[in-house]
PDB file of C-alpha atoms and ligand atoms in Angstrom:
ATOM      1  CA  UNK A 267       0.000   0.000   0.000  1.00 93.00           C
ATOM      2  CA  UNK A 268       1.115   3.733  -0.846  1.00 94.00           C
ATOM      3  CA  UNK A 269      -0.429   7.124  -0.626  1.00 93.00           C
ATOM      4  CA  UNK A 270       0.283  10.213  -2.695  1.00 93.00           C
ATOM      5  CA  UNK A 271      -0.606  13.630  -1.760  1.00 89.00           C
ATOM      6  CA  UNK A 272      -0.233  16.281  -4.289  1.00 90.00           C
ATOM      7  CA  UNK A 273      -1.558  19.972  -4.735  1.00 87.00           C
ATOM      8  CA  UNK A 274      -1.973  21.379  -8.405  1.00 91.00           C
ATOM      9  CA  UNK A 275      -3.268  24.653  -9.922  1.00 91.00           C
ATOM     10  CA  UNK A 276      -6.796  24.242 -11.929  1.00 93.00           C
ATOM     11  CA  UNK A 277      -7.044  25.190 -14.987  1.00 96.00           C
ATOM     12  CA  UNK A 278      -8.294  29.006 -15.227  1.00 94.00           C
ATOM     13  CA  UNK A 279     -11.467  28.109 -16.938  1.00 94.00           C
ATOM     14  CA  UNK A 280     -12.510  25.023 -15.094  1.00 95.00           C
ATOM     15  CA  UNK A 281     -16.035  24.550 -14.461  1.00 94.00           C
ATOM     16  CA  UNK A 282     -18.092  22.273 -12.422  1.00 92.00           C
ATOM     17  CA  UNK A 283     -19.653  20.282 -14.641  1.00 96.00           C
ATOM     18  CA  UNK A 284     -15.699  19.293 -16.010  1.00 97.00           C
ATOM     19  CA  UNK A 285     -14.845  19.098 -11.934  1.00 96.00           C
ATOM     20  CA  UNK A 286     -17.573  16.336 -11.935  1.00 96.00           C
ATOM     21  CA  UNK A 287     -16.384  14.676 -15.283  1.00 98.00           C
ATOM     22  CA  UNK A 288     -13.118  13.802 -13.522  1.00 98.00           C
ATOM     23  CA  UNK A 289     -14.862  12.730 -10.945  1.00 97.00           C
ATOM     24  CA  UNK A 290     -16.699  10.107 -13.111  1.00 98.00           C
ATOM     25  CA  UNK A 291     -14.224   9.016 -14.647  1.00 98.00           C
ATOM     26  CA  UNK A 292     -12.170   8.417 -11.882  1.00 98.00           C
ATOM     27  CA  UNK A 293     -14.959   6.937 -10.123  1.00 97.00           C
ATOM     28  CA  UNK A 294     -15.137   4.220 -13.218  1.00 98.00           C
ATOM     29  CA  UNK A 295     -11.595   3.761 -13.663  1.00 98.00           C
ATOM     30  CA  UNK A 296     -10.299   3.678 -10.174  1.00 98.00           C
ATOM     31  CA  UNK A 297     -11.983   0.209  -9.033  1.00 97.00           C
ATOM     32  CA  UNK A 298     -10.368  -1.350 -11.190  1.00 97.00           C
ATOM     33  CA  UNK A 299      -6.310  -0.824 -10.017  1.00 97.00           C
ATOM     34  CA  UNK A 300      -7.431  -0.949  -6.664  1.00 97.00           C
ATOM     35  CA  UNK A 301      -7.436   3.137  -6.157  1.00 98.00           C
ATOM     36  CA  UNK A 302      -9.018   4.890  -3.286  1.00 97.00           C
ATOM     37  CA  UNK A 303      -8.828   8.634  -2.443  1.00 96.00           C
ATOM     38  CA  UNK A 304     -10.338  12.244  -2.459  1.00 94.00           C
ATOM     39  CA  UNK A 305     -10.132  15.356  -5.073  1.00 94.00           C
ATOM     40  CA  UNK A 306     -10.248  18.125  -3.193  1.00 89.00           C
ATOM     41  CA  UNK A 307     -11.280  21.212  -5.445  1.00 89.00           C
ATOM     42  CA  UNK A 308     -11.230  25.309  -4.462  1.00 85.00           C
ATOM     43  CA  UNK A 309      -9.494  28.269  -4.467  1.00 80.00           C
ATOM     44  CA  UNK A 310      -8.156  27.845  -8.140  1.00 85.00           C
ATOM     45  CA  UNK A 311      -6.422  24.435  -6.757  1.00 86.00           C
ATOM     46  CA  UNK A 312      -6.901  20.855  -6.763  1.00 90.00           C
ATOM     47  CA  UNK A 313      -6.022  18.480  -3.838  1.00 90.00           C
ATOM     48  CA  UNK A 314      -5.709  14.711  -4.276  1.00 94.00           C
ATOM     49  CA  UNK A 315      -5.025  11.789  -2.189  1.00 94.00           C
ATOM     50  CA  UNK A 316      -4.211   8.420  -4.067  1.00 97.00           C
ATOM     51  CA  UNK A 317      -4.045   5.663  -2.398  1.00 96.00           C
ATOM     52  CA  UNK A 318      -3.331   1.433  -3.467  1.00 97.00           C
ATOM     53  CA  UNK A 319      -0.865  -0.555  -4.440  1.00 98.00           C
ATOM     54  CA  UNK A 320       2.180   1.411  -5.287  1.00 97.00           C
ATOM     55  CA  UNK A 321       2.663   0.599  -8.838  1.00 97.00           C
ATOM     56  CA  UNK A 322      -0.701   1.606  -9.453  1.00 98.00           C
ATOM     57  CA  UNK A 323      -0.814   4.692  -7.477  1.00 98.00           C
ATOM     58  CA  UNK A 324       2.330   5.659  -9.437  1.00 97.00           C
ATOM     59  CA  UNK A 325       1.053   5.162 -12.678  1.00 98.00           C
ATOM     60  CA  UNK A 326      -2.344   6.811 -11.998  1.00 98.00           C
ATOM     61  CA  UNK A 327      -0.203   9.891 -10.734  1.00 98.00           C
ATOM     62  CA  UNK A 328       1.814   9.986 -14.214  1.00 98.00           C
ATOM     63  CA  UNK A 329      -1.341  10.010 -16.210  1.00 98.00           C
ATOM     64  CA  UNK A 330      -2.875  12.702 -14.068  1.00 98.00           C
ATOM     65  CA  UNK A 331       0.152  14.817 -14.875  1.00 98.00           C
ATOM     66  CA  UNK A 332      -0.353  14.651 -18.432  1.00 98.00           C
ATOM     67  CA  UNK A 333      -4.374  16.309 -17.861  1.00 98.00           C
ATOM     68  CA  UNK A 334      -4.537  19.780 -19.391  1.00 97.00           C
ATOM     69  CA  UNK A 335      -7.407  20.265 -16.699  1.00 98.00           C
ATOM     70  CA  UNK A 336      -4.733  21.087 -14.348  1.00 97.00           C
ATOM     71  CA  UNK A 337      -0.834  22.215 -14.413  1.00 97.00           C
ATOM     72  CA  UNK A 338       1.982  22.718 -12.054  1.00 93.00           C
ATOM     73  CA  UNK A 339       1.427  19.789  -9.628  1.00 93.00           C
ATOM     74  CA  UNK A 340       3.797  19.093  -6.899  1.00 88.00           C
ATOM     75  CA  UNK A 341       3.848  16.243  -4.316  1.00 88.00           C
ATOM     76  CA  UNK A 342       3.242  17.057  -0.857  1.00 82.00           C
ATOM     77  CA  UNK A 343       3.203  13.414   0.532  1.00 83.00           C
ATOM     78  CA  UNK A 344       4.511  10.197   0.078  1.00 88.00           C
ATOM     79  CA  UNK A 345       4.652   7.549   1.426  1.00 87.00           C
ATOM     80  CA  UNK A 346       4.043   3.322   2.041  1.00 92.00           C
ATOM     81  CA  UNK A 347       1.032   3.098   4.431  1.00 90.00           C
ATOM     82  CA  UNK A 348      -0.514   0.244   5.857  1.00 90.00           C
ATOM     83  CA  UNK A 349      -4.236   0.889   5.557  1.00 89.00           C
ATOM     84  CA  UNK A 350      -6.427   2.669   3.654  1.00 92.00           C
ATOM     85  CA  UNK A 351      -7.795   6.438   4.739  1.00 91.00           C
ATOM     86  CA  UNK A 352     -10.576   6.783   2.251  1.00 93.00           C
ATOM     87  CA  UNK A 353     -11.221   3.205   1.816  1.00 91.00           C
ATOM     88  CA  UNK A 354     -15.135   3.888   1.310  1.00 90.00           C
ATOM     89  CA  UNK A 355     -14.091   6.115  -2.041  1.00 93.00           C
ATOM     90  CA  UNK A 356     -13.299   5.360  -5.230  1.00 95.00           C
ATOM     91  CA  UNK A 357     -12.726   9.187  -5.434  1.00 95.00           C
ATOM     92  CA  UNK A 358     -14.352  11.171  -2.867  1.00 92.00           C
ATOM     93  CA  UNK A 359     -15.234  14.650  -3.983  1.00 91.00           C
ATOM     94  CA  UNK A 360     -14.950  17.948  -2.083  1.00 85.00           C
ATOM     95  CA  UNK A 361     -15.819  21.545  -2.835  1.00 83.00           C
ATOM     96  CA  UNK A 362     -13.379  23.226  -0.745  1.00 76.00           C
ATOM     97  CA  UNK A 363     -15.304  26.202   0.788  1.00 65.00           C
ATOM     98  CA  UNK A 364     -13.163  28.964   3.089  1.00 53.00           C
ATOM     99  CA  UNK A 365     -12.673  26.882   5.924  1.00 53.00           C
ATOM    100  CA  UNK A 366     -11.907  23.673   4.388  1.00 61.00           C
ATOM    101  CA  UNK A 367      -9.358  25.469   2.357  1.00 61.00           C
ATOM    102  CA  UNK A 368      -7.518  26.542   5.062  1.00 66.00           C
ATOM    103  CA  UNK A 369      -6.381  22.510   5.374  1.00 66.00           C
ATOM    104  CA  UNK A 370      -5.024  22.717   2.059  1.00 65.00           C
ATOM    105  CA  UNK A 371      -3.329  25.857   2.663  1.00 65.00           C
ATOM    106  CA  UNK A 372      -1.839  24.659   5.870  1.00 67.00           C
ATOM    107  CA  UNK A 373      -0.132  21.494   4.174  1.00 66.00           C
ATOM    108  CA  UNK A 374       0.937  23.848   1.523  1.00 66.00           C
ATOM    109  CA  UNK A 375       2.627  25.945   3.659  1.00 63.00           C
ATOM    110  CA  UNK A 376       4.560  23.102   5.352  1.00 60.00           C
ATOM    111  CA  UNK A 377       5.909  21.937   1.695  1.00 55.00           C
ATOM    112  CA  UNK A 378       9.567  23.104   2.246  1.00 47.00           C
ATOM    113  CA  UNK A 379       9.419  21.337   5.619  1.00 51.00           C
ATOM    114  CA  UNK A 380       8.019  18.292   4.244  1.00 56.00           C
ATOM    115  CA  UNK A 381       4.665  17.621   5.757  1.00 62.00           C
ATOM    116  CA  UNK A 382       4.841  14.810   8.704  1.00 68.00           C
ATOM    117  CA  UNK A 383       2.984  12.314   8.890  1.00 71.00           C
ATOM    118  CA  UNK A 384       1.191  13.582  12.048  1.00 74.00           C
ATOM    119  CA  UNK A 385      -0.176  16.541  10.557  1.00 72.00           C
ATOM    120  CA  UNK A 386      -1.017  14.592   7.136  1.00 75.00           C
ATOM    121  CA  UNK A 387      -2.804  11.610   8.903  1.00 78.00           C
ATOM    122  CA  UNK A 388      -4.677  14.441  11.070  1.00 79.00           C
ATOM    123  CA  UNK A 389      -5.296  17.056   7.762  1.00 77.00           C
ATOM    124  CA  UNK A 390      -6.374  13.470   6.214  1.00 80.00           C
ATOM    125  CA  UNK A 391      -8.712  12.509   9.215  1.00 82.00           C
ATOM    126  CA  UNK A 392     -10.925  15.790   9.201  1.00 80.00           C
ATOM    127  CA  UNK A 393     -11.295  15.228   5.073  1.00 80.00           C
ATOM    128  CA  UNK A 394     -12.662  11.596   5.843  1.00 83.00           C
ATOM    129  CA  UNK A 395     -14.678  12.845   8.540  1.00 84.00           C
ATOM    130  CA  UNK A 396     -16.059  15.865   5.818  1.00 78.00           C
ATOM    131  CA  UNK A 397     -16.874  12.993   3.257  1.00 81.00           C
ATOM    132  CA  UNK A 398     -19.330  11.055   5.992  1.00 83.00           C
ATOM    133  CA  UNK A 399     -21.269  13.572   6.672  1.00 83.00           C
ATOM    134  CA  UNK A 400     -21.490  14.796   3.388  1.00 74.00           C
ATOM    135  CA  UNK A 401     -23.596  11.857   3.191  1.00 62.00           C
TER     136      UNK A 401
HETATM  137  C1  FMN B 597      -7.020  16.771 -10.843  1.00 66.79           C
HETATM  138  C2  FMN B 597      -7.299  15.511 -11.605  1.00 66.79           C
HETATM  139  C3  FMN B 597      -7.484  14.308 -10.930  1.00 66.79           C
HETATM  140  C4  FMN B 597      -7.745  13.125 -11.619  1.00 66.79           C
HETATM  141  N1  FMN B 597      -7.905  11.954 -10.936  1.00 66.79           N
HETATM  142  C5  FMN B 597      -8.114  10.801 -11.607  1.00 66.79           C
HETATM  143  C6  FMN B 597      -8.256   9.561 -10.914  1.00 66.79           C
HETATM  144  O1  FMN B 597      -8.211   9.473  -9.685  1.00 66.79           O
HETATM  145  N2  FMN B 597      -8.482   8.444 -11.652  1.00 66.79           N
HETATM  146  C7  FMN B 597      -8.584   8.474 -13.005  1.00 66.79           C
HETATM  147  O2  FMN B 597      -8.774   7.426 -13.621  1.00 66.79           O
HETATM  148  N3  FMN B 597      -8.450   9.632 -13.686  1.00 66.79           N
HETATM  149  C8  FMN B 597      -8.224  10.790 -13.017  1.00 66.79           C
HETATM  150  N4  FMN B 597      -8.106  11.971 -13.720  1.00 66.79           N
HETATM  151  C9  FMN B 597      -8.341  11.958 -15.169  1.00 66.79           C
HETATM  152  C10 FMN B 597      -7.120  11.505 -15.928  1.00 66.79           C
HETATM  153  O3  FMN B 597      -6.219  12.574 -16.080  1.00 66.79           O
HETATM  154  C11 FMN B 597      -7.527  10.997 -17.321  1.00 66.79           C
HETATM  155  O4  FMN B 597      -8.295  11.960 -17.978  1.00 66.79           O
HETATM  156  C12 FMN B 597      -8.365   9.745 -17.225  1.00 66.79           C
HETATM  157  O5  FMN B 597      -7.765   8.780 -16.386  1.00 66.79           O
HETATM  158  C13 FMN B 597      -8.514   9.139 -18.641  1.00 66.79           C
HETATM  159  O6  FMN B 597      -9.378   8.072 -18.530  1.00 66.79           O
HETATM  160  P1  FMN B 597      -9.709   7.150 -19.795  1.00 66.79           P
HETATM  161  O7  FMN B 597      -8.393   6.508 -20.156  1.00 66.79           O
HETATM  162  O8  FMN B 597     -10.715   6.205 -19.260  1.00 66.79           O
HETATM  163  O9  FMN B 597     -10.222   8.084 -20.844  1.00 66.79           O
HETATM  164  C14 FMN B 597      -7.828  13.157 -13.042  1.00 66.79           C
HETATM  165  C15 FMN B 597      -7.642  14.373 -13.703  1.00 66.79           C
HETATM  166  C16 FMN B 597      -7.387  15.532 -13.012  1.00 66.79           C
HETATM  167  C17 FMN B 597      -7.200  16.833 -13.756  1.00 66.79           C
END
């Protein structure tokens, strides 16, 4: 098992309805390598966590790259994990508002520090938490 973090810019003229097309299509695709996570979306930025096995997660990462939906991505977190955060989610969808973004902006900030696994496991928590009762 392996989880990626990374934060990228959105595209400038990004709208919902293509927000929710990657979130389809992710949602279809992702089952099938074994892929769990969230896409985080506000503020001009995307957020995802992937999570699987690592080849997978890897792979799924270099593809995403390649997406002219987005640009400029950078990893925030890496690393092996033994179990799954977002196991419930093929790809868990969030419309940052203010406060949520504040998460995001908080791991940001830590970048050049590298973000520890305390404060990622904790930032990942409250997301999880966000996603159940969203239901
Ligand atoms: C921010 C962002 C996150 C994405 N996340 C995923 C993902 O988790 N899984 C996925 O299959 N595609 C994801 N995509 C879409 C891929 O870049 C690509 O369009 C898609 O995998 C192509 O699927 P297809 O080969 O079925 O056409 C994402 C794209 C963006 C811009």
């Amino acid at each position: 098992m392996f989880r990626l973090l990374y934060i990228s810019r959105a595209a400038p003229t990004i709208s919902d309805e293509q927000v929710q097309d990657i979130l389809q299509c992710s949602r279809r695709n992702n089952p099938n390598t074994g892929i769990t996570g969230i896409l985080v979306h506000g503020g001009g930025l995307f957020m995802q966590v992937l999570e699987g096995p690592e080849q997978e997660v890897l792979r799924k990462y270099v593809k995403i790259l390649d997406d002219p939906r987005h640009s400029a991505a950078e990893i925030l977190y890496i690393s092996p994990a033994n179990n799954r955060i977002f196991q419930k989610w093929s790809m868990g969808g969030i419309e940052s508002d203010s406060l949520q973004f504040q998460y995001i902006s908080k791991l940001h900030a830590r970048r050049l520090e590298v973000v520890d696994a305390n404060t990622f496991t904790e930032t990942m928590r409250e997301f999880a938490q966000r996603l159940r009762e969203a239901k």
